[in-house]
Coordinates of C-alpha atoms in Angstrom, one line a residue:
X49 CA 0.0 0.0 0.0
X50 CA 1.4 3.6 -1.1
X51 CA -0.1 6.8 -0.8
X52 CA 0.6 9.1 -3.9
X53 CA 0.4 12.7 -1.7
X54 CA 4.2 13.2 -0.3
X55 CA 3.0 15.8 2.3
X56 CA 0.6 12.6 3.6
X57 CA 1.4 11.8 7.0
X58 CA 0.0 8.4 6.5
X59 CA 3.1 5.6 6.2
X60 CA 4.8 5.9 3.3
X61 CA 5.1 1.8 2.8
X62 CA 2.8 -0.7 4.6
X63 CA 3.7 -4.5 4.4
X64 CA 2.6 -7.4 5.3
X65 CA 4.5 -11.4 5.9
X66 CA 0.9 -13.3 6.9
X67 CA 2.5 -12.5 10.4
X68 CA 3.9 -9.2 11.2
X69 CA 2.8 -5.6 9.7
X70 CA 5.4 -3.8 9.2
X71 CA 5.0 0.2 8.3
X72 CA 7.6 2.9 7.3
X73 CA 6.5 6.1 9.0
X74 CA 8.6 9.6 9.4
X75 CA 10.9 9.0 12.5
X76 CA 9.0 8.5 15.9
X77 CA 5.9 8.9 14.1
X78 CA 2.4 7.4 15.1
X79 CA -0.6 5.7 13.7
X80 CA -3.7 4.2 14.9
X81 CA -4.2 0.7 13.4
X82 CA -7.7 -0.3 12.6
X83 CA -8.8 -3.9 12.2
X84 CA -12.7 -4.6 11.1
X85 CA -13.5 -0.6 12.1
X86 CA -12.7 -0.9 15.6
X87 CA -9.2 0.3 16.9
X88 CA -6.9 -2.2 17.6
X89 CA -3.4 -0.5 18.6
X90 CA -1.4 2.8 18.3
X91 CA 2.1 2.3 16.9
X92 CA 5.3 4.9 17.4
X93 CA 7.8 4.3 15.0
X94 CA 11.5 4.3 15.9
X95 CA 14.6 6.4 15.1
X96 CA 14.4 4.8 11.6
X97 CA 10.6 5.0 11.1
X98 CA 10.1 1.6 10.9
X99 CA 6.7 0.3 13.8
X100 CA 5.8 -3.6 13.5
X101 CA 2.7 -5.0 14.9
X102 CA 2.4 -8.5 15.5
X103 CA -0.1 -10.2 14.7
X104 CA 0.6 -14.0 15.5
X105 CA -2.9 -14.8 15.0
X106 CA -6.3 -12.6 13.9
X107 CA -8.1 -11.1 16.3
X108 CA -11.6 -11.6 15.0
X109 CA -11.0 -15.7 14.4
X110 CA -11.1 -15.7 11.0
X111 CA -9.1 -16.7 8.4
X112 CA -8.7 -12.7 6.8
X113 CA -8.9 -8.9 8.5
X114 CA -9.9 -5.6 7.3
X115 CA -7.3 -2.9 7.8
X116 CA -7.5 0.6 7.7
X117 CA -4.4 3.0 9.6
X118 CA -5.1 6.7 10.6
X119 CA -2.6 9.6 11.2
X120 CA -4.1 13.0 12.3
X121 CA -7.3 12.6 11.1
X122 CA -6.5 11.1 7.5
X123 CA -7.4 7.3 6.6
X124 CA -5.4 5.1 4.7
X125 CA -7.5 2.9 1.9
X126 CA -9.4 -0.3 3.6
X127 CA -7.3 -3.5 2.4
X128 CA -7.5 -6.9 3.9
X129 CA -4.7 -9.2 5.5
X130 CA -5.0 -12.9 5.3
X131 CA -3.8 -15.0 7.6
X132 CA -0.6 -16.7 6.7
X133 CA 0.1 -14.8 3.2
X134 CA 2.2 -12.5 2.3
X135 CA 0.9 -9.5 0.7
X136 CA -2.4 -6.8 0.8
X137 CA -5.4 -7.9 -0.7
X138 CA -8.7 -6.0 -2.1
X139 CA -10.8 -5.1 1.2
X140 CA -14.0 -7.7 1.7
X141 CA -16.9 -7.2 4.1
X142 CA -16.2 -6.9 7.8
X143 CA -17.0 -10.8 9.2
X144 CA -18.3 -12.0 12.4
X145 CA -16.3 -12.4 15.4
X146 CA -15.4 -16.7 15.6
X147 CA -13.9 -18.4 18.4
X148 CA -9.8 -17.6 18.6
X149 CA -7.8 -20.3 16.8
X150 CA -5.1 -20.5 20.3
X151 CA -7.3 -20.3 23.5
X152 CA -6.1 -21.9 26.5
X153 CA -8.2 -25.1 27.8
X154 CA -8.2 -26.7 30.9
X155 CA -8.0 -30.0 30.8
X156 CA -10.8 -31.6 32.5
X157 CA -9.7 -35.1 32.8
X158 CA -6.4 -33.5 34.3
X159 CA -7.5 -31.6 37.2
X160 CA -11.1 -32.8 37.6
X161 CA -10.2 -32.8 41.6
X162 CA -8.6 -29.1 41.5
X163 CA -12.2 -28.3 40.1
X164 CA -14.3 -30.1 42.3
X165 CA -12.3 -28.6 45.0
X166 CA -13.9 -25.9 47.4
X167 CA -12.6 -22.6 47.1
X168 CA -12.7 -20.2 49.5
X169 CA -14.2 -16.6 48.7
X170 CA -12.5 -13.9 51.2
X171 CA -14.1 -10.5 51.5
X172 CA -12.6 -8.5 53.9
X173 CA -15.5 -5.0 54.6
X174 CA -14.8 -1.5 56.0
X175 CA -17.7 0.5 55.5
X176 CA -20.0 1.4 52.7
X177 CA -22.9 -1.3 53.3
X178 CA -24.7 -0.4 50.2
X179 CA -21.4 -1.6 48.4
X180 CA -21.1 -4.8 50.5
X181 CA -24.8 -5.8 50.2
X182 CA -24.4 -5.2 46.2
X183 CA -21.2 -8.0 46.3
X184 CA -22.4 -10.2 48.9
X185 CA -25.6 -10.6 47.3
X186 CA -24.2 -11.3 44.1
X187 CA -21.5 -13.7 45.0
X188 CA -24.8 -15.6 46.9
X189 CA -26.6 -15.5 43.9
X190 CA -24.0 -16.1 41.0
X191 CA -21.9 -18.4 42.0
X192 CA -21.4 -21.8 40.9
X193 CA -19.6 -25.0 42.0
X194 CA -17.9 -26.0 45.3
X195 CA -17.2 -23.0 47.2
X196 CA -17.9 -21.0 50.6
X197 CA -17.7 -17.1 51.3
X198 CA -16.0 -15.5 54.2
X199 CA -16.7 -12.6 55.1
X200 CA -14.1 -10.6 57.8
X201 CA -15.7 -7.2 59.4
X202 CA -12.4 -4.9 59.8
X203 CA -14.1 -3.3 62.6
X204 CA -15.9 -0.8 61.1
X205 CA -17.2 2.4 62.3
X206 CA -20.6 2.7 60.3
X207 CA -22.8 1.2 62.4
X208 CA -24.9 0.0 59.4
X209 CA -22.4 -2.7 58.7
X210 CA -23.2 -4.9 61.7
X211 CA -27.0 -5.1 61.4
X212 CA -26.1 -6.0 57.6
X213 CA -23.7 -9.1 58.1
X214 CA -25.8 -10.2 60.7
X215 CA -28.4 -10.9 57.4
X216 CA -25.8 -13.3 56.1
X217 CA -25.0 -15.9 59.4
X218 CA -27.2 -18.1 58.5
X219 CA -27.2 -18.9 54.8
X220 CA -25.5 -22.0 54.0
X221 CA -21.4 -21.7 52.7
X222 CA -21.6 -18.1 54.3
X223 CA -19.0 -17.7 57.4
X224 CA -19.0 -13.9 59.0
X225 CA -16.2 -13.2 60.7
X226 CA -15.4 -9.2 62.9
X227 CA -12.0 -8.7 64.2
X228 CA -12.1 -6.6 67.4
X229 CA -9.9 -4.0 66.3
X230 CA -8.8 -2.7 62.6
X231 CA -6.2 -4.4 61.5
X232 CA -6.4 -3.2 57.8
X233 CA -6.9 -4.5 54.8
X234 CA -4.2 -6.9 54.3
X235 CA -4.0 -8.3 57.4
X236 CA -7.7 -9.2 57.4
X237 CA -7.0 -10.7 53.9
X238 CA -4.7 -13.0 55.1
X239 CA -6.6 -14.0 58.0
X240 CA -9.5 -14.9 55.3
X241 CA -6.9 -16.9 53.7
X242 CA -6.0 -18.9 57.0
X243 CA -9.7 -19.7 57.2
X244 CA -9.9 -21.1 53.7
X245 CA -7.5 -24.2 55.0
X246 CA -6.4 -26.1 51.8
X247 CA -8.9 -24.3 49.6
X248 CA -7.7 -22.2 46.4
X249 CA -8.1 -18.5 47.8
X250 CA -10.5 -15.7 45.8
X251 CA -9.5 -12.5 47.5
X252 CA -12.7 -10.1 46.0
X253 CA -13.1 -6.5 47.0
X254 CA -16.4 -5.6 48.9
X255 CA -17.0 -2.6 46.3
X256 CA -17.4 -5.4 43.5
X257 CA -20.1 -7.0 42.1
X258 CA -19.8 -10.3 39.7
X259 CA -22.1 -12.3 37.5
X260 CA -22.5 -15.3 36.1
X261 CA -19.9 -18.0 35.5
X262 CA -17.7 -15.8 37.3
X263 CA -16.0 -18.2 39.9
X264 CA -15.7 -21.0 37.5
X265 CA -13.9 -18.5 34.6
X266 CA -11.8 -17.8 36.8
X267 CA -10.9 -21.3 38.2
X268 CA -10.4 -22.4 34.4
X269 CA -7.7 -19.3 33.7
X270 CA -6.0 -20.6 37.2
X271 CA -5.7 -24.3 36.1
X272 CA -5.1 -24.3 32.4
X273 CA -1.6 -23.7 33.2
X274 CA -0.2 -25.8 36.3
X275 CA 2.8 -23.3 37.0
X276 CA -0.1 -20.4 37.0
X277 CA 0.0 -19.0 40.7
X278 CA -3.0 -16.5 40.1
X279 CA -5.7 -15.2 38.0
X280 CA -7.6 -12.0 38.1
X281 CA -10.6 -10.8 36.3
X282 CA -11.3 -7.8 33.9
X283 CA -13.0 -5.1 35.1
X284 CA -15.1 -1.5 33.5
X285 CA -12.5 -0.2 36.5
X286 CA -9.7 -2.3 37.7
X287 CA -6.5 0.0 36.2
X288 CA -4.2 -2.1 34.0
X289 CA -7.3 -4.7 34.2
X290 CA -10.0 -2.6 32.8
X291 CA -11.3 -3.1 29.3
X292 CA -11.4 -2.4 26.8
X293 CA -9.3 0.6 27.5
X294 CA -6.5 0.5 29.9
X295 CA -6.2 2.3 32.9
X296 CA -9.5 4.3 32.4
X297 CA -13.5 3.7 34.0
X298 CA -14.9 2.4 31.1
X299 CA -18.8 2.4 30.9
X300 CA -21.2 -0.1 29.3
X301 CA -22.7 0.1 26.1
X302 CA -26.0 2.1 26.5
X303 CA -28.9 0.6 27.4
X304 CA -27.1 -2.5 28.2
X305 CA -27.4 -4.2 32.1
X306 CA -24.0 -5.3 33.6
X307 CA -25.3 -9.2 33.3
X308 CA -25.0 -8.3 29.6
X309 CA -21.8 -6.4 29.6
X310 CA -20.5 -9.4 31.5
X311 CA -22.1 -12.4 29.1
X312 CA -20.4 -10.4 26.0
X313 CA -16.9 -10.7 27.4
X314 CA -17.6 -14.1 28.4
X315 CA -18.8 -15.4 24.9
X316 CA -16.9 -13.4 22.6
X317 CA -13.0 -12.1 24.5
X318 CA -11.8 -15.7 24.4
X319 CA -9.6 -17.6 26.9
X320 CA -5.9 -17.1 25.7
X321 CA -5.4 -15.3 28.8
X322 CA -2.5 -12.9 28.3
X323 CA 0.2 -13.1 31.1
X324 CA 1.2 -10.1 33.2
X325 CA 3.8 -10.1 36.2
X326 CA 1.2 -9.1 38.3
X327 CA -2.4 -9.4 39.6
X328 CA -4.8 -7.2 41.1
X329 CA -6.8 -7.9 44.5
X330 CA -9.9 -6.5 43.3
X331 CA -10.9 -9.8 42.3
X332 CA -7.9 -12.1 42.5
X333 CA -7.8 -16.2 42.6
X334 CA -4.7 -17.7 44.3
X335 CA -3.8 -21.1 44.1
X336 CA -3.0 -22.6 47.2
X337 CA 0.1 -24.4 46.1
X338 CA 1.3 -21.2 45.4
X339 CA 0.6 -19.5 48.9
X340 CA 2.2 -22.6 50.4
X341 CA 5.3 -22.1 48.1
X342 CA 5.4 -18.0 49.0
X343 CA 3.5 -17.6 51.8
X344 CA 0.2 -14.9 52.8
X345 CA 0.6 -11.2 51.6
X346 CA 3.1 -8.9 53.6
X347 CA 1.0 -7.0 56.1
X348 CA 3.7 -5.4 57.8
X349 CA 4.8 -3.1 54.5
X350 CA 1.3 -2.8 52.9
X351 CA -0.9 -3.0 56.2
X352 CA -3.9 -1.1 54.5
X353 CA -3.2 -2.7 51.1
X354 CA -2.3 -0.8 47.6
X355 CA 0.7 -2.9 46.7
X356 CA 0.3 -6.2 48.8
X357 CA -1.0 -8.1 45.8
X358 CA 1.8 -6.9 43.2
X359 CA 4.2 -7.9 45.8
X360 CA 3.0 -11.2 46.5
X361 CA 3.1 -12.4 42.6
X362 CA 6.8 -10.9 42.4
X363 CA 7.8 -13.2 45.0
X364 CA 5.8 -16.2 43.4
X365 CA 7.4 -15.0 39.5
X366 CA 10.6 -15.2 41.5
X367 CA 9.7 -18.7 42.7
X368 CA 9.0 -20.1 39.0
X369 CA 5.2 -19.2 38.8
X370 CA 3.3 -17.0 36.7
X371 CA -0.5 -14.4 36.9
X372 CA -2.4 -14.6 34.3
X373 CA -5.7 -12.3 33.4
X374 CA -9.4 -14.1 33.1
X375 CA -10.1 -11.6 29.9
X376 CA -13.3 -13.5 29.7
X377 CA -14.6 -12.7 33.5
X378 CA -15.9 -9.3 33.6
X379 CA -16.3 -7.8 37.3
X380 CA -17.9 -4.8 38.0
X381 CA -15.9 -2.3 40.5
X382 CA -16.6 0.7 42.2
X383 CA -12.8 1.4 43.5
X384 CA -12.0 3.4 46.6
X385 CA -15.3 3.3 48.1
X386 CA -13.4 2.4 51.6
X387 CA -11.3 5.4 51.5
X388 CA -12.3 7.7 49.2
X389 CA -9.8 8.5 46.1
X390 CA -7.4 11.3 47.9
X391 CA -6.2 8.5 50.4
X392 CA -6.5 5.5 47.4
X393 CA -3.6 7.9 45.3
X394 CA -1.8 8.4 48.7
X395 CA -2.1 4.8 49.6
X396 CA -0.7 4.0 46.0
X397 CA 2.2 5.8 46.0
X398 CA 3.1 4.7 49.4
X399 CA 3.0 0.7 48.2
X400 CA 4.4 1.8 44.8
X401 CA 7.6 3.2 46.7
X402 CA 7.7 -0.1 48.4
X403 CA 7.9 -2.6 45.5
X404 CA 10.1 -0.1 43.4
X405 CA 12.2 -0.7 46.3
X406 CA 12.3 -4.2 46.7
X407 CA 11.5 -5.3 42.7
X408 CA 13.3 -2.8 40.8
X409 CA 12.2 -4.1 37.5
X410 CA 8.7 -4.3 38.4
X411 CA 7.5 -1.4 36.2
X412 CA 9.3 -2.3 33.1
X413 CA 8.3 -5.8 33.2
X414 CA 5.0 -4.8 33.7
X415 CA 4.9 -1.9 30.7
X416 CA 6.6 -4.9 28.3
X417 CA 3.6 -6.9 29.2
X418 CA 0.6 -4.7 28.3
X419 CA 0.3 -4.4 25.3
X420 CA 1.3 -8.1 24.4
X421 CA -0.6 -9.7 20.9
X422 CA -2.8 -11.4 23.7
X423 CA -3.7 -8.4 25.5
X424 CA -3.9 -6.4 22.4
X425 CA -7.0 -8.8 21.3
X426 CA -8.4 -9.1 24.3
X427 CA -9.4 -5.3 24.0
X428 CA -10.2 -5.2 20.7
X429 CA -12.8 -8.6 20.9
X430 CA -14.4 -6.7 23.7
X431 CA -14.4 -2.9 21.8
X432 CA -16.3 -5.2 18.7
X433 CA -18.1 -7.1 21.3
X434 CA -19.5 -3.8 23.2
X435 CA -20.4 -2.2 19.1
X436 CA -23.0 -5.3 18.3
X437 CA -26.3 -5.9 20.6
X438 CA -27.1 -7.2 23.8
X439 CA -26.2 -11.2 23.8
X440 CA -28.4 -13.8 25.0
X441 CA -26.9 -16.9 27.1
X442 CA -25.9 -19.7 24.8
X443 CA -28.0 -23.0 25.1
X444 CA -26.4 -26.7 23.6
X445 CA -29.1 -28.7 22.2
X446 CA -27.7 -32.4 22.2
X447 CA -28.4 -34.7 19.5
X448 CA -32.0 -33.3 18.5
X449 CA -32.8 -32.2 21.4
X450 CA -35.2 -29.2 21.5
X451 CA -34.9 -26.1 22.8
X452 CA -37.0 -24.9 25.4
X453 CA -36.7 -21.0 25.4
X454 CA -36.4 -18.5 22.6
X455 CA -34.2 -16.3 25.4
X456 CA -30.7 -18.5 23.7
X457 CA -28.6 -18.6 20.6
X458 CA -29.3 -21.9 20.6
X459 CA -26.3 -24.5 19.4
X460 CA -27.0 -27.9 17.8
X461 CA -24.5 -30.7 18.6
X462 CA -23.8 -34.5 18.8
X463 CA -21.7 -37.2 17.6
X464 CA -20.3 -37.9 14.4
X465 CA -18.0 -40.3 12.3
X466 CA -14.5 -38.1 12.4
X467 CA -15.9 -35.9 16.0
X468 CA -18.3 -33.5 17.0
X469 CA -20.6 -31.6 14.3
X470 CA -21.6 -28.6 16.0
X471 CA -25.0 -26.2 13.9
X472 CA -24.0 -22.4 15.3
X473 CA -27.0 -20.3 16.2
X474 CA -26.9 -18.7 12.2
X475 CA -27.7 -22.3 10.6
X476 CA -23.9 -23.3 9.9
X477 CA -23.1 -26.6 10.7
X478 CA -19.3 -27.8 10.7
X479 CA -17.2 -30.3 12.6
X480 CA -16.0 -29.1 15.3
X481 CA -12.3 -30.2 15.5
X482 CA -11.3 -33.2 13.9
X483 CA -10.1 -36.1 16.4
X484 CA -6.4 -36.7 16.1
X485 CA -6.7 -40.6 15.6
X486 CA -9.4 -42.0 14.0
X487 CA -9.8 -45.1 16.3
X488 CA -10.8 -42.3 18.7
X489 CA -13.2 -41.0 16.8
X490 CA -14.6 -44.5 15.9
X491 CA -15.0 -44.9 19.3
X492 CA -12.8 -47.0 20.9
X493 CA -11.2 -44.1 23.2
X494 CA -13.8 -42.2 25.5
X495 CA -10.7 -40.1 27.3
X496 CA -10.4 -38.2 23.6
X497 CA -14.5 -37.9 23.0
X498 CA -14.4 -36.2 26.4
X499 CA -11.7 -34.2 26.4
X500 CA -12.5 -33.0 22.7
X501 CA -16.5 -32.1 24.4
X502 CA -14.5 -30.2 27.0
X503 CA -12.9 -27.6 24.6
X504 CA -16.3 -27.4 22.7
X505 CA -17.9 -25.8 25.9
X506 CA -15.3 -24.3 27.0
X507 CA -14.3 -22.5 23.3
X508 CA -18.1 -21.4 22.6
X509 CA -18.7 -20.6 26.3
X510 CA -22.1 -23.0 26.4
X511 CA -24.3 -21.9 29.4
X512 CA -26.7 -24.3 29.8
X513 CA -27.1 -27.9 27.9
X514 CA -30.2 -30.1 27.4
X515 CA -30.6 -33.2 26.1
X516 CA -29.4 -36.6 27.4
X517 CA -25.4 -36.6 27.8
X518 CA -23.5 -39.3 27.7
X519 CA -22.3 -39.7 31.2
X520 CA -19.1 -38.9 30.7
X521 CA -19.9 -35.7 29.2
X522 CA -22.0 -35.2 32.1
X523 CA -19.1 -35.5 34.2
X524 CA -17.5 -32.9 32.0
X525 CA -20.7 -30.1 32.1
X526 CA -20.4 -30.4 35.8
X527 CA -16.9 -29.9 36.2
X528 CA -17.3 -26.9 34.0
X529 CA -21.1 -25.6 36.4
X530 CA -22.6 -25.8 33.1
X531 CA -26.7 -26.8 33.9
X532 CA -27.2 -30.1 32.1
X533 CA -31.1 -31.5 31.7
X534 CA -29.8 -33.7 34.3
X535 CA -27.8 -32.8 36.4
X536 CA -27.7 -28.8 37.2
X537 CA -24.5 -27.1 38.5
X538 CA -24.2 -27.1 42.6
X539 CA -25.5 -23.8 44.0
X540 CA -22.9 -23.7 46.8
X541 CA -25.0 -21.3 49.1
X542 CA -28.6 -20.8 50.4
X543 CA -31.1 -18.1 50.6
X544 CA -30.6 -15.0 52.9
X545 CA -32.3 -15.9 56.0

């Protein structure tokens, strides 16, 4: 691609190796990279005016990309890339967002007892009841799978909070906890994480609020990888964790309800879960291997926390683990409602001091990792994701089964000669994936029917199934809390009493 106008501040070459865009612009120039109409990255060019994007695979699943670059208000012609050839190519129609090509799947069969496992939800409180009955009432209604809630009072002074935890004693999984003085935010954290025993840890801020399939998103990012020490949720407010924009509030479509803010970024950001040094507390799950390998969170130099967190997953990168981001598991999050944003900054810099003390590198490492390929299309599925309507929850029907609401995109599946044929809510049927071995797929291997079922689920983000399952597929639904005709996913707690 040229551009004839010399005085154009557009790049004067643009090319492309099926992998890597490369553009010569005038020395430490910029442009804004647009793929299918929605912004996917700003690039500076070097000394040399040469900026690369990589692009190791395409963002919207498909096998070719529209792209258009802008510079100071002027636009470039629309031309398409195609995956894995060299060369620009007339612009098509903008296509449909698909399922990524490289997602990251747990493997069922692997850690079916690390996801059967209880798993021990920690809010520590200070204050602002209206926040805290907002979370607590959606963890008690959202949550799927084996897990209890602890709940730690840090001695607050609002003397609404006490009347409002006393509502939650007696629901079943629901453990309230007050600690007779203040001890502060990290302290109480860890003593939530002494209470979870051998549970996997989710320490969850109480100015949050989550929604469906929340818990068990993020207990697939934590165990698709067994040297992953944590994983932590995306956010409309969470800093480096909000999307689609970094660093920013970032508001819902209009018109649309958090519940379908938060079932867009499940179906369509996908599960390669881009890897940062770093987590963030707001809604953060820790493996309990990895607080046995590294310990609890240091109270002593980040008693009221800001830091703690960022610290802890320095010393567990240190140790050989790595912190991952659940870019499909959007929570919602106030911020500072404890202390009020004057204190949060001051609070901030205090802990920032700290770990530029102890991990000099920590900013760098962090910068390098934030606009990753991984990250980079994580934003820019949930910018495309946020431009289309209001989804619906995704129902499997299973081998003929009908479906029983018109409130779904409803998916068609079963069992056929080479794997699983799979009808998309649009009327395409294809096969799924293609079993590796054909005596597999003629049946004499159930381990590779079930695992292959597995990564169906999980890649389309199914909420609901009917039809009757094999039982070994039923097996797999439930380790995944997906509702089966059958057998529905364990609600862990009860009703407020």
């Amino acid at each position: 691609m040229t551009d004839p106008q010399v005085s154009s501040p557009l790049p004067r070459r643009v090319d492309w190796d099926g992998a890597e865009l490369r553009l010569a612009l005038p020395a430490r120039g910029e442009v804004e990279v647009w793929l299918d109409a929605t912004h996917y990255a700003r690039l500076r060019a070097d000394d040399a005016g040469d900026a690369r994007l990589a692009l190791p695979v395409l963002p919207n699943g498909q096998a070719r990309v529209n792209l258009q670059l802008r510079v100071a208000g002027e636009c470039s012609a629309t031309v398409t890339l195609q995956r894995d050839r060299a060369g620009l190519a007339r612009a098509g129609a903008v296509q449909p967002l698909q399922a990524l090509r490289e997602q990251d799947y747990v493997d069922v069969a692997a850690v079916a007892e690390s996801l059967r496992h209880e798993i021990a939800i920690v809010v520590p409180v200070y204050n602002v009841p209206e926040a805290v009955a907002v979370c607590l009432d959606s963890v008690l209604a959202q949550t799927c799978g084996a897990a209890r809630l602890i709940v730690i009072d840090d001695a607050s002074p609002d003397p609404a909070i006490a009347p409002l935890l006393a509502r939650y004693r007696d629901c079943r999984g629901v453990t309230v906890l007050r600690n007779e003085r203040n001890l502060g935010f990290t302290a109480t954290a860890n003593l939530g994480i002494d209470a979870g025993g051998r549970a996997d840890v989710v320490l969850l801020n109480a100015d949050t609020e989550v929604a469906a399939h929340w818990l068990t998103g993020l207990r697939r990012a934590a165990w698709a990888a067994a040297d992953t020490a944590s994983a932590t949720a995306v956010s409309d407010n969470a800093g480096a964790f909000s999307v689609p924009e970094l660093e920013r509030e970032n508001p819902f479509p209009h018109g649309w309800t958090f519940a379908q803010a938060a079932l867009a970024v499940r179906q369509q950001a996908g599960s390669a879960y881009p890897r940062l040094p770093t987590g963030n507390g707001f809604c953060l799950y820790l493996k309990r291997a990895a607080l046995d390998a590294v310990g609890v969170l240091d109270a002593q130099a980040f008693a009221q926390g800001y830091g703690e967190e960022n610290d802890w997953c320095q010393r567990a990168e240190v140790a050989g683990w790595r912190h991952v981001i659940a870019g499909d598991v959007l929570v919602r999050h106030a911020r500072s409602q404890s202390f009020g944003e004057a204190r949060r900054r001051t609070l901030g810099e205090a802990g920032m001091a700290v770990l530029r003390e102890r991990w000099p590198n920590y900013e760098n490492d962090v910068g390098a990792s934030l606009f990753s390929p991984r990250r980079r299309v994580l934003d820019w599925r949930v910018r495309r994701a946020y431009a289309g309507e209001p989804p619906l929850p995704r129902l499997l029907c299973w081998e003929g089964a009908a479906a029983d609401t018109q409130e779904a995109q409803v998916y068609r599946c079963g069992c056929g000669r080479d794997g699983f044929w799979l009808q998309s809510p649009d009327g395409d049927a294809a096969l799924f994936e293609r079993l590796a071995d054909a005596t597999v797929a003629a049946g004499c291997s159930a381990a590779g029917w079930q695992a292959s079922f597995a990564r169906l689920l999980q890649c389309h983000a199914i909420d609901r199934i009917v039809g009757a399952l094999p039982s070994g597929f039923v097996r797999i639904a439930a380790d995944l809390a997906i509702d089966t005709t059958t057998a529905p996913a364990p609600r862990p707690f009860g009703t407020i009493a």
